[in-house]
Short mmCIF file of N, CA and C in Angstrom, two decimals:
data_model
loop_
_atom_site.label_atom_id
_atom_site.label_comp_id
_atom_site.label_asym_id
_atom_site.label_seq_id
_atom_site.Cartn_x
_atom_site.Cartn_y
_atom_site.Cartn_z
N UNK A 1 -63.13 60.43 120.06
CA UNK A 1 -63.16 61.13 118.75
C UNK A 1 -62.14 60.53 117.78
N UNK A 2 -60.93 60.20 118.67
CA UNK A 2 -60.08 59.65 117.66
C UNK A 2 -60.28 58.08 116.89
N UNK A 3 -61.19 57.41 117.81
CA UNK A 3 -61.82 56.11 117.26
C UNK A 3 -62.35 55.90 116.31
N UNK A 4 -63.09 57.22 116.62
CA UNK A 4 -64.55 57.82 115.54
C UNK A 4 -64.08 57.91 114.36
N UNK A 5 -62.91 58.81 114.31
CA UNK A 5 -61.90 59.06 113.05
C UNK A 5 -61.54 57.73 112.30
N UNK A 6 -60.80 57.31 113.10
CA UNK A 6 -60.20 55.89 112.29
C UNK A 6 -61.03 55.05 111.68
N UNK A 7 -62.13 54.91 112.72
CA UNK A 7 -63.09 53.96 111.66
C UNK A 7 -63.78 54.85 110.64
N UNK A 8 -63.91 55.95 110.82
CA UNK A 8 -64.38 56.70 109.40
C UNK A 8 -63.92 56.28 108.17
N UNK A 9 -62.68 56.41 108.83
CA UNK A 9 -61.21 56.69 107.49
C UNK A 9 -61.11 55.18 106.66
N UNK A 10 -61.55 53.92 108.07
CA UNK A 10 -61.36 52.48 107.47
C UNK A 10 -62.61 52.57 106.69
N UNK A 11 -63.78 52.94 107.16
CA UNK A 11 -64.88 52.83 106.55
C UNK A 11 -64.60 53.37 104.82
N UNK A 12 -63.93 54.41 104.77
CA UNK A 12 -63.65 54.91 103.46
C UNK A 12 -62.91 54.56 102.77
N UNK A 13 -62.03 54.45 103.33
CA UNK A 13 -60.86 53.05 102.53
C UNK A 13 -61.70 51.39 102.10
N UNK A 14 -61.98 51.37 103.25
CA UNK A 14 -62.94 50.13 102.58
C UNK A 14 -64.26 49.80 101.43
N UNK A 15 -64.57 51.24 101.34
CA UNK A 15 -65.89 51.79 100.48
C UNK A 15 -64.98 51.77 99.38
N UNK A 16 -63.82 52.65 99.05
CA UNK A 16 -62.95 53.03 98.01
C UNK A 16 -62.62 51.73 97.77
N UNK A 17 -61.97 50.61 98.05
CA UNK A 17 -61.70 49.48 97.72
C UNK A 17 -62.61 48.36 97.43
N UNK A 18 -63.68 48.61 97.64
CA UNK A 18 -64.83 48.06 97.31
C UNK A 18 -65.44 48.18 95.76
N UNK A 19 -65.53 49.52 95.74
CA UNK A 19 -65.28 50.21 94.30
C UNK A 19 -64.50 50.16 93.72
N UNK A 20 -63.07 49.97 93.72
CA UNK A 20 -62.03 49.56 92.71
C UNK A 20 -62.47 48.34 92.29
N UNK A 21 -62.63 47.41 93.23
CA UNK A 21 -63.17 46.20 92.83
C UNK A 21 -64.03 45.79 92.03
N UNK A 22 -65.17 46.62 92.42
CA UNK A 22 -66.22 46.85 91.73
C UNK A 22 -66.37 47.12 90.43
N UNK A 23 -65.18 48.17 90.24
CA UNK A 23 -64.91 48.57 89.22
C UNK A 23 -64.03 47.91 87.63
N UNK A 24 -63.24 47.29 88.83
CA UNK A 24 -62.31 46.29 87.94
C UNK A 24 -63.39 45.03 87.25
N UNK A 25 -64.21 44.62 88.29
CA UNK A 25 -65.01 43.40 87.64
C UNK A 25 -65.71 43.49 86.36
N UNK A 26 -66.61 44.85 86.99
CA UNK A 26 -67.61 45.72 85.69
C UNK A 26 -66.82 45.44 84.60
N UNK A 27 -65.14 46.05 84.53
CA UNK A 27 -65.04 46.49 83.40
C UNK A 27 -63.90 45.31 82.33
N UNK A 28 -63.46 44.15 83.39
CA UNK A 28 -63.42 42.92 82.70
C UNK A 28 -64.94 42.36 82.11
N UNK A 29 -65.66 42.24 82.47
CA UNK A 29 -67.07 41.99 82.09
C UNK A 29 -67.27 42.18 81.25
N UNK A 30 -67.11 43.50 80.86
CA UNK A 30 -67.37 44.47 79.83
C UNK A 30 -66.51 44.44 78.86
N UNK A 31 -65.06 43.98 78.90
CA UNK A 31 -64.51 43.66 78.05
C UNK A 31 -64.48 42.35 77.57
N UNK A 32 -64.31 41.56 78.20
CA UNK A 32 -64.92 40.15 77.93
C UNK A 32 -66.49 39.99 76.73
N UNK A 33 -67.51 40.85 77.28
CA UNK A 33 -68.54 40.79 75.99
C UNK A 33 -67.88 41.26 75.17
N UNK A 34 -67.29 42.71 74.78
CA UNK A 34 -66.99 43.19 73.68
C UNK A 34 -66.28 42.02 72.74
N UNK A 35 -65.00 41.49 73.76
CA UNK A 35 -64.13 40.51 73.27
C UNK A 35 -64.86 39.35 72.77
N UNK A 36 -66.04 38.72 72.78
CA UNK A 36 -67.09 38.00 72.91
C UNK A 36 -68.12 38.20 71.77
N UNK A 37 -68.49 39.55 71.45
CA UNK A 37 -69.19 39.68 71.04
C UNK A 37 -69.16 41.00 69.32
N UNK A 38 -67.57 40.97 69.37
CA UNK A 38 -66.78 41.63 68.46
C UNK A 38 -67.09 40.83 67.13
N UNK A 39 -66.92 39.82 66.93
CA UNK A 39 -67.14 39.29 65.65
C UNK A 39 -68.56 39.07 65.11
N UNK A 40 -69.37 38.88 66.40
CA UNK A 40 -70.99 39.03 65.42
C UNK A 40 -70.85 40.25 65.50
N UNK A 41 -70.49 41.88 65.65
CA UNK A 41 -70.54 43.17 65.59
C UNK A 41 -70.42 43.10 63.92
N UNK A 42 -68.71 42.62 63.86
CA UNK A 42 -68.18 42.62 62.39
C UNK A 42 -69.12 41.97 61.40
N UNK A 43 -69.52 40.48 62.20
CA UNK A 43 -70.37 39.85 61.02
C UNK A 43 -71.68 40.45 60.38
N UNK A 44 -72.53 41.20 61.05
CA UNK A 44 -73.67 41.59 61.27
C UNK A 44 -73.74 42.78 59.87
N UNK A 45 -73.32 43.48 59.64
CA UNK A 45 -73.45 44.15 58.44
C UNK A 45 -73.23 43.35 57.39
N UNK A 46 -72.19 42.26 57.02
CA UNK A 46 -72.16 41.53 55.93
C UNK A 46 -73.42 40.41 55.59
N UNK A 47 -73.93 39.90 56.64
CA UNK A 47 -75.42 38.99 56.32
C UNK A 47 -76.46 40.06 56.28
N UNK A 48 -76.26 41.28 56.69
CA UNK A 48 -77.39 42.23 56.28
C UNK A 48 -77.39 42.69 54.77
N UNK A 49 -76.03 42.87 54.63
CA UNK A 49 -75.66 43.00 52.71
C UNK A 49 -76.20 41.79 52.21
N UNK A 50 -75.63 40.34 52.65
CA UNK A 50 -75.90 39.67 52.37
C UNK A 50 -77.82 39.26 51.56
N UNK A 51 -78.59 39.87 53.06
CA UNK A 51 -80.17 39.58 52.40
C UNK A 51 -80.19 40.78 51.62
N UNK A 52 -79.61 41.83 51.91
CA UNK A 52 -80.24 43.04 50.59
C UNK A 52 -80.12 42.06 49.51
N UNK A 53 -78.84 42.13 49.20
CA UNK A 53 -78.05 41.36 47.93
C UNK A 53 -78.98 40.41 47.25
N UNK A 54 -79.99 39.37 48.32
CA UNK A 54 -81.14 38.17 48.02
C UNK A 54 -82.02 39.04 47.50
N UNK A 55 -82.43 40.31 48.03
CA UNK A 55 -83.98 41.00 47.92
C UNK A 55 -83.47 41.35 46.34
N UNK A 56 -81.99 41.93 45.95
CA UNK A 56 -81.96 42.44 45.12
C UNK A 56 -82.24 41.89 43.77
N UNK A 57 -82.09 40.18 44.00
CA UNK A 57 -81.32 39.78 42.72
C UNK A 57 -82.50 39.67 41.78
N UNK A 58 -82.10 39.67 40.63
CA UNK A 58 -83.32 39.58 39.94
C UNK A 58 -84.35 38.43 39.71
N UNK A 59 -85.70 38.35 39.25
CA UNK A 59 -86.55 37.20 39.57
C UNK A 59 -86.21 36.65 38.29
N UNK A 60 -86.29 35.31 38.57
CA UNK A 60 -85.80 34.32 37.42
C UNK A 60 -87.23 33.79 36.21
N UNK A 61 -87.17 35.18 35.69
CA UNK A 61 -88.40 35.38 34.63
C UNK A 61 -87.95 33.92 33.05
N UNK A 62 -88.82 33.70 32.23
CA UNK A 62 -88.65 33.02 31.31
C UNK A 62 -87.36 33.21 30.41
N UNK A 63 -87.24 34.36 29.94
CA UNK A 63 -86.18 35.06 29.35
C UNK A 63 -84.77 34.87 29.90
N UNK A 64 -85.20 34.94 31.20
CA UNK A 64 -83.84 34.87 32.04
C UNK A 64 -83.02 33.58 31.88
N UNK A 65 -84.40 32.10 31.93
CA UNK A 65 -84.43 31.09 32.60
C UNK A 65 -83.53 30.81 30.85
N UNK A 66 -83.85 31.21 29.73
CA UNK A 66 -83.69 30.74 28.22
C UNK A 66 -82.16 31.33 27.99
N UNK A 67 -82.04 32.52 28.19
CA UNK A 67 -80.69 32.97 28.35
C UNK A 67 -79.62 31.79 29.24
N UNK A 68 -79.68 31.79 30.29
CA UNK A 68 -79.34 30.62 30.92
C UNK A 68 -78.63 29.57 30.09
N UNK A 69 -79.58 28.69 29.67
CA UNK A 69 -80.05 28.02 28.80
C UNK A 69 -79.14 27.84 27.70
N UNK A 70 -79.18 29.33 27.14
CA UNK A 70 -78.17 29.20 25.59
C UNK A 70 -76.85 28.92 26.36
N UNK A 71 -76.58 29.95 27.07
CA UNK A 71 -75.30 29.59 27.81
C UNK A 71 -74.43 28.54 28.02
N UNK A 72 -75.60 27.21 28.25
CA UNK A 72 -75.13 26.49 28.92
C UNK A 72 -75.00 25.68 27.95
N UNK A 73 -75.73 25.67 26.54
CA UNK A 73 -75.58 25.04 25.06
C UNK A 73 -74.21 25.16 24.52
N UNK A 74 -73.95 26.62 24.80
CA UNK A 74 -73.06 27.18 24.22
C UNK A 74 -71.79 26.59 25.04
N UNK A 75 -71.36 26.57 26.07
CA UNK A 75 -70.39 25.65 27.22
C UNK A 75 -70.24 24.71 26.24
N UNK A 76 -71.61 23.58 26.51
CA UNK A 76 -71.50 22.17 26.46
C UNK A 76 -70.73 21.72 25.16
N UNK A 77 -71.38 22.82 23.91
CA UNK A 77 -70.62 22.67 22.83
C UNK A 77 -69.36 22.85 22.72
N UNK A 78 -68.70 23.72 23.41
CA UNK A 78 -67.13 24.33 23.73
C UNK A 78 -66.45 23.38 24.54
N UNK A 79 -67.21 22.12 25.00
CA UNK A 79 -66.17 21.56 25.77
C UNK A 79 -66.45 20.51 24.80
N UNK A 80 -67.78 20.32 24.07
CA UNK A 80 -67.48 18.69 22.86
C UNK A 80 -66.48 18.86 22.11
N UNK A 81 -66.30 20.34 21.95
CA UNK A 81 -64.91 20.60 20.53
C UNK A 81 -63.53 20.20 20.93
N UNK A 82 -63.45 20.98 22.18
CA UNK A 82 -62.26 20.77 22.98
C UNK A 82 -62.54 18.90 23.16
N UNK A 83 -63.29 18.25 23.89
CA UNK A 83 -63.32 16.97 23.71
C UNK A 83 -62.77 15.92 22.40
N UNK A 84 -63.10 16.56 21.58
CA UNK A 84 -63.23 15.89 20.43
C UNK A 84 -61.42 16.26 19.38
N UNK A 85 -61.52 17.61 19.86
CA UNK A 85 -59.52 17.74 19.63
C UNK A 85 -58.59 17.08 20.57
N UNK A 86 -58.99 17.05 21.76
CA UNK A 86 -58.48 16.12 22.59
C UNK A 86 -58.08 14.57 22.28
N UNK A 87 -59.21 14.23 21.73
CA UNK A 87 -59.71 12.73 21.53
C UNK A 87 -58.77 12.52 19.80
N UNK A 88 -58.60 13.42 18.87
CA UNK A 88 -58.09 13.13 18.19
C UNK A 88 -56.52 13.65 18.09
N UNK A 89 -56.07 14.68 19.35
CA UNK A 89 -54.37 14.41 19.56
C UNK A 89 -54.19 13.36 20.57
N UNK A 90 -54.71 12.50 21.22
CA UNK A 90 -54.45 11.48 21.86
C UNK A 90 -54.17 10.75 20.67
N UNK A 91 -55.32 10.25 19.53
CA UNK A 91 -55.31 9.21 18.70
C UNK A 91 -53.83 9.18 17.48
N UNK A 92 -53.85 10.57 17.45
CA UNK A 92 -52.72 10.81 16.43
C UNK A 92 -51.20 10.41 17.31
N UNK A 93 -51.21 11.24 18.73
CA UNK A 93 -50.10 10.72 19.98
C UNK A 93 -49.83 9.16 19.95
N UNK A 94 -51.31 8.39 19.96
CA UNK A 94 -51.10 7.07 20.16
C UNK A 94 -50.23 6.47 19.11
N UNK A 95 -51.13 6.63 17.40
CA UNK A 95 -50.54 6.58 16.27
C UNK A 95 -48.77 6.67 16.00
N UNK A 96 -48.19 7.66 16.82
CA UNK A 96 -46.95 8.30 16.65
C UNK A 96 -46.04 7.59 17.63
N UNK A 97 -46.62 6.90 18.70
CA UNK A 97 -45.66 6.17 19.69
C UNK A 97 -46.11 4.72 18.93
N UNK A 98 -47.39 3.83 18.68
CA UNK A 98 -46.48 3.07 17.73
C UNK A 98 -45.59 2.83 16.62
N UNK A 99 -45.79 3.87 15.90
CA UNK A 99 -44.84 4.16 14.89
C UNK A 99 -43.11 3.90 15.30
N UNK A 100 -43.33 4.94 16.60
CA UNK A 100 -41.88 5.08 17.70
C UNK A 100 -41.46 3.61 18.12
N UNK A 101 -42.59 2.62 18.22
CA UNK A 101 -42.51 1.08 18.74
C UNK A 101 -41.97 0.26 17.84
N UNK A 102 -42.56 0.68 17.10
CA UNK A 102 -42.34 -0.23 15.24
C UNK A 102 -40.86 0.32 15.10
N UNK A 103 -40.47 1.55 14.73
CA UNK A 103 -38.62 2.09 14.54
C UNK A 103 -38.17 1.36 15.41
N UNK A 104 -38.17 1.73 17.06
CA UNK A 104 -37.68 1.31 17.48
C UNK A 104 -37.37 -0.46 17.62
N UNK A 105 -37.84 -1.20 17.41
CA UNK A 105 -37.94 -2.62 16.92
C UNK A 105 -37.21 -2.77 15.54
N UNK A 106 -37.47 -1.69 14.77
CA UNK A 106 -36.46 -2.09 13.80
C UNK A 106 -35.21 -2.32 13.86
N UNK A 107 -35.13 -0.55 14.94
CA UNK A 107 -33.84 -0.42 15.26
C UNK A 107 -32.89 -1.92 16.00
N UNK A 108 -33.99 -2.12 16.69
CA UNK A 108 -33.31 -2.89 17.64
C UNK A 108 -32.79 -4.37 16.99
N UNK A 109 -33.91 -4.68 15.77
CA UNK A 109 -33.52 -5.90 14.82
C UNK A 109 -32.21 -5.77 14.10
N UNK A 110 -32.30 -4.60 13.70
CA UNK A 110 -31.28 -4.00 12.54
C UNK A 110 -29.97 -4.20 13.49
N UNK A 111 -29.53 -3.78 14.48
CA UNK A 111 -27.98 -3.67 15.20
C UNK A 111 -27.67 -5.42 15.37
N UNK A 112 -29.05 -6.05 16.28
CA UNK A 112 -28.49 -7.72 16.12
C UNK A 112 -28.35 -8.21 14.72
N UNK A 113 -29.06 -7.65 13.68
CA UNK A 113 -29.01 -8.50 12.44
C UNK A 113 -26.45 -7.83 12.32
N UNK A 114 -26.46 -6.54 12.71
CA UNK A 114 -25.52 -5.94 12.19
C UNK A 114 -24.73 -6.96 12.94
N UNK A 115 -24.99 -7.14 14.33
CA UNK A 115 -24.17 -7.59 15.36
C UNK A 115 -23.25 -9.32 14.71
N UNK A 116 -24.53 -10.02 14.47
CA UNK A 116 -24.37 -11.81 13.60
C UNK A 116 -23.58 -11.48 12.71
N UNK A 117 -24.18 -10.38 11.83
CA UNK A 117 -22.81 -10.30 10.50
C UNK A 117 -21.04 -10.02 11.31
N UNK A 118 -20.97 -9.25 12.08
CA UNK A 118 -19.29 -9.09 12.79
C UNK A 118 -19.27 -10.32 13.07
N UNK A 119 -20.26 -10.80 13.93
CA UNK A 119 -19.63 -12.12 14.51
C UNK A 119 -19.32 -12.90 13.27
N UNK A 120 -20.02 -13.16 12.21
CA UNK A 120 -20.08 -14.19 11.22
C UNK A 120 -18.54 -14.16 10.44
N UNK A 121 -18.29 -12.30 10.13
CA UNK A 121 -17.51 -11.58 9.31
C UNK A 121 -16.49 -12.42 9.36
N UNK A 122 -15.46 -12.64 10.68
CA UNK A 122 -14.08 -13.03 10.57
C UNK A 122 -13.63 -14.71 10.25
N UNK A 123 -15.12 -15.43 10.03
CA UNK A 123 -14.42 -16.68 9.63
C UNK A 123 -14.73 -16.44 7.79
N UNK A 124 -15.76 -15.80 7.38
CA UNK A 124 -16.47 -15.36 6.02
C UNK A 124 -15.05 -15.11 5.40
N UNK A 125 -14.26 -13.91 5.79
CA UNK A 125 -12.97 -13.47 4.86
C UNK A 125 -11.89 -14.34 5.02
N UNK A 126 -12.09 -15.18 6.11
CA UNK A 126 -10.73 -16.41 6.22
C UNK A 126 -11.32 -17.30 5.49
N UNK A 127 -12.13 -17.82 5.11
CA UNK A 127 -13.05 -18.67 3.77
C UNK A 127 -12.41 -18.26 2.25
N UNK A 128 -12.56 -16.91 1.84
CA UNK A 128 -12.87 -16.09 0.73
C UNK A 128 -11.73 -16.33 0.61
N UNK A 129 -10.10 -15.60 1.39
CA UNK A 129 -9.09 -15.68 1.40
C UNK A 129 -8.04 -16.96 0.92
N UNK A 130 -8.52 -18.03 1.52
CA UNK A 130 -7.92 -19.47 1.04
C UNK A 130 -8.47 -19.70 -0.09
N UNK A 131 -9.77 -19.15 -0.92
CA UNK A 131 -10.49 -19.48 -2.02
C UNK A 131 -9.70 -18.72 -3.11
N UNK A 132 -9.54 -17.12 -2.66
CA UNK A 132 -9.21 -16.34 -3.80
C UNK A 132 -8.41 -16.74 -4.51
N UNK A 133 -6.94 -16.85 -3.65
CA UNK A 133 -5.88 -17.07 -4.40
C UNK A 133 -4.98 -18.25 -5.14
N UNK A 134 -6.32 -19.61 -4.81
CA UNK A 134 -6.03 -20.46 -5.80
C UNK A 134 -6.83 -20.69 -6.74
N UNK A 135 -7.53 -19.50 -6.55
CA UNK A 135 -8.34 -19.11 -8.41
C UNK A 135 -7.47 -18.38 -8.85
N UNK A 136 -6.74 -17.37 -8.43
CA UNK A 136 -5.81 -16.86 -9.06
C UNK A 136 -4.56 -17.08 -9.83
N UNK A 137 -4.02 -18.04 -8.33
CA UNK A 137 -3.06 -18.76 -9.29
C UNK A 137 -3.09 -19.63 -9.95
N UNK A 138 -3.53 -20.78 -9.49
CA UNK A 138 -3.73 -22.26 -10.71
C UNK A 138 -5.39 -22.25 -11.09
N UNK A 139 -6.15 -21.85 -11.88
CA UNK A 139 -7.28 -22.23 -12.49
C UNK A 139 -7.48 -24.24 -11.82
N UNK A 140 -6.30 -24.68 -12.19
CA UNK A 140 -6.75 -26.45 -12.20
C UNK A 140 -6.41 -26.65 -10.68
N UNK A 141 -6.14 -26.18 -10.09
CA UNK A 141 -5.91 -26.82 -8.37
C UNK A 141 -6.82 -27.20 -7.61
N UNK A 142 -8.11 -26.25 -7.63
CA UNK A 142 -9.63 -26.89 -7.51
C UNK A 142 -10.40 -28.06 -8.11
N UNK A 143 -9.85 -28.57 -9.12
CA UNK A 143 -10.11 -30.52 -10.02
C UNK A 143 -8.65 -30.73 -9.38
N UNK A 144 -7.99 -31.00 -9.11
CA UNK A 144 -6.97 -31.75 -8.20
C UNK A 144 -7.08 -31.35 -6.88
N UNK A 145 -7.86 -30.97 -6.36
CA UNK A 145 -7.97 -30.96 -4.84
C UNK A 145 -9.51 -31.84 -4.59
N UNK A 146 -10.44 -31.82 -5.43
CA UNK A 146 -11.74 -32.49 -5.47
C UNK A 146 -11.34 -34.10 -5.54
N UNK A 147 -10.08 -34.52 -6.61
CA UNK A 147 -10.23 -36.26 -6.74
C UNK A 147 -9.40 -36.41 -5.33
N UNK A 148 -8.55 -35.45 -4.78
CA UNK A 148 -7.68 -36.10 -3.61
C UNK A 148 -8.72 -36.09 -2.09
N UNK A 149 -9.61 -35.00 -2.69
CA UNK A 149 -10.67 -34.71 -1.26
C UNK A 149 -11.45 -35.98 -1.22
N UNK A 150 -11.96 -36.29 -2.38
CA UNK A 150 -13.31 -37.57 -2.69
C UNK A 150 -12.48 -39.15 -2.00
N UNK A 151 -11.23 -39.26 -2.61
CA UNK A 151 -10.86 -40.07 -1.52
C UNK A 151 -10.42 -40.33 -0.31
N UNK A 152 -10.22 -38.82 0.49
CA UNK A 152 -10.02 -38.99 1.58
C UNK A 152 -11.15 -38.82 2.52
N UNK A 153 -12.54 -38.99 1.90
CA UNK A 153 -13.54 -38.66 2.57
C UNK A 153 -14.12 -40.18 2.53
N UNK A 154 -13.97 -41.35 1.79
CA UNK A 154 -14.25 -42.52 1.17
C UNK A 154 -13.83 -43.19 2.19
N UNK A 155 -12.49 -43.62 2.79
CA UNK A 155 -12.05 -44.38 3.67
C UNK A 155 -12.24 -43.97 5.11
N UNK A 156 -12.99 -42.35 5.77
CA UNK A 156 -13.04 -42.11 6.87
C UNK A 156 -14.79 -42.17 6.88
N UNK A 157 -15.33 -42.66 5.56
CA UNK A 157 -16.85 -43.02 6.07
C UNK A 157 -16.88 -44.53 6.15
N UNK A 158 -15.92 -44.85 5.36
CA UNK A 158 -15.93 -46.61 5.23
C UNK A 158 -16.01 -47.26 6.63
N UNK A 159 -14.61 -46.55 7.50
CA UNK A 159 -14.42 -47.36 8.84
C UNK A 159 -15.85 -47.13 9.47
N UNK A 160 -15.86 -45.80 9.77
CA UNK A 160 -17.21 -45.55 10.58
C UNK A 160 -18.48 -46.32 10.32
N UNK A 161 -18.51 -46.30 8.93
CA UNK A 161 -19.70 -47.58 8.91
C UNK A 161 -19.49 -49.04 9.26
N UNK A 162 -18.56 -49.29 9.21
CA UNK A 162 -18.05 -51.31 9.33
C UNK A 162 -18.35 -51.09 10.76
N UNK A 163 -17.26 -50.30 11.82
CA UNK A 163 -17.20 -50.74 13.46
C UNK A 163 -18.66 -50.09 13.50
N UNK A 164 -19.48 -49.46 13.23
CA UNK A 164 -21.17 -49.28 13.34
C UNK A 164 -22.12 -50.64 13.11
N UNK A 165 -21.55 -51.11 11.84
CA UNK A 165 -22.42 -52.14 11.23
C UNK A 165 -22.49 -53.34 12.29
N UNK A 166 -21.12 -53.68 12.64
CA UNK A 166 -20.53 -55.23 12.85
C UNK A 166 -21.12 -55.05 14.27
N UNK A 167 -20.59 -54.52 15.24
CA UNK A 167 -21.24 -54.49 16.37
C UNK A 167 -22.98 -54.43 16.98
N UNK A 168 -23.37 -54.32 15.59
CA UNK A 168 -25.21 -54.12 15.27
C UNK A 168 -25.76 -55.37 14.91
N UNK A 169 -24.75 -56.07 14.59
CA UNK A 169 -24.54 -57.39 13.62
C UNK A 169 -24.41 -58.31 14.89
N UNK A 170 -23.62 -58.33 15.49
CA UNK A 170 -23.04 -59.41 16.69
C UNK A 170 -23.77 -59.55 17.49
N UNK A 171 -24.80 -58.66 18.22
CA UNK A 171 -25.04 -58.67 19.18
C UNK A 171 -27.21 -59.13 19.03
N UNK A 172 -27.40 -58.96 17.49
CA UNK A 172 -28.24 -58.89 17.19
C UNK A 172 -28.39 -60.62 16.78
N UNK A 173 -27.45 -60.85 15.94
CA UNK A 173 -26.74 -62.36 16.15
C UNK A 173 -26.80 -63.27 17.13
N UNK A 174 -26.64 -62.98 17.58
CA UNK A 174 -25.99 -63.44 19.01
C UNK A 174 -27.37 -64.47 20.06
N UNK A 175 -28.52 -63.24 19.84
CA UNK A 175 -29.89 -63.60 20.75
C UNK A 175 -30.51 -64.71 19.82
N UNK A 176 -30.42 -64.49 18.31
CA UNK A 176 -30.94 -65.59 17.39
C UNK A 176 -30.34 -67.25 17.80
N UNK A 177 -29.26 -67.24 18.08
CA UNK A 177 -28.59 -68.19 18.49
C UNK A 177 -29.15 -68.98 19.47
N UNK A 178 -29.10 -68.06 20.57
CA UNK A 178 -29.46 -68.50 21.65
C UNK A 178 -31.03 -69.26 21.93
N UNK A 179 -31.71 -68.52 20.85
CA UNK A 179 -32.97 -68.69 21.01
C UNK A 179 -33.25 -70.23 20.41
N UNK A 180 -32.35 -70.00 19.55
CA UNK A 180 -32.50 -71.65 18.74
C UNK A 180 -31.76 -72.52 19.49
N UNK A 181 -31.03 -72.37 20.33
CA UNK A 181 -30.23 -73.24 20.81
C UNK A 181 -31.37 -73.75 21.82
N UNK A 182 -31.69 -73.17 22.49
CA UNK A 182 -32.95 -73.23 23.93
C UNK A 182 -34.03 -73.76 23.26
#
């Protein structure tokens, strides 16, 4: 009897654990589809809105098709305007940066033209300076500095031309000679 018992008891324990099992599988299963099958749940009313929404829309009658139509006249023209203001603040923009090209080129002429004059400036007033003040003081020192200048310019072109000439002379000389001699 007591055998009888025990294996009853295993028998029931083993039935009961069979069923937990059983149970556990079912209900991963079962969660697994849900988990599985949760987003076409969600999706499934929105593509059903979705074809109402198709059945609903209205049929694209003549009127409809012309309306349209102006619409799209009406755009095309709104973007030629805008095009066309576009097209003439670019042209005026362009206009205004050469202008900016041209100044600036001036500018840039104008400081070197300024720059040559400094450089030029400090021999210009050491010129003016030795000039002024013998207009000031002697009126005649400028005709007595001209007859003493004219001849000291006379004897330093004289040499330079003779030792130029003579050596042009000698050597040019020289081959005539030879040629007649031979």
């Amino acid at each position: 009897q007591q055998q009888q018992q025990q294996q009853i008891r295993r028998r029931n324990l083993h039935d009961k654990l069979l069923q937990q099992s059983f149970k556990k599988q079912k209900h991963e299963q079962e969660w697994r589809g849900f988990v599985e099958e949760r987003p076409r749940v969600e999706e499934a009313p929105l593509a059903a809105r979705r074809e109402e929404q198709r059945f609903q829309r209205p049929v694209a009658t003549d009127e409809h098709l012309s309306q349209q139509l102006s619409q799209l006249e009406r755009q095309w023209e709104r973007q030629e305007r805008q095009w066309k203001r576009n097209h003439q603040q670019n042209q005026g923009l362009q206009q205004q940066q050469h202008v900016l090209q041209y100044a600036r080129q001036a500018l840039v002429s104008g400081h070197d033209f300024v720059r040559n004059l400094q450089q030029q400036q400090p021999e210009q007033p050491y010129q003016q300076h030795q000039l002024q003040p013998s207009h000031r003081q002697h009126p005649l020192q400028p005709q007595h500095q001209q007859p003493h200048s004219q001849p000291q310019l006379q004897p330093q072109l004289q040499p330079q031309l003779q030792p130029h000439l003579q050596p042009q002379l000698q050597p040019q000389s020289q081959p005539w000679l030879q040629q007649s001699q031979l």
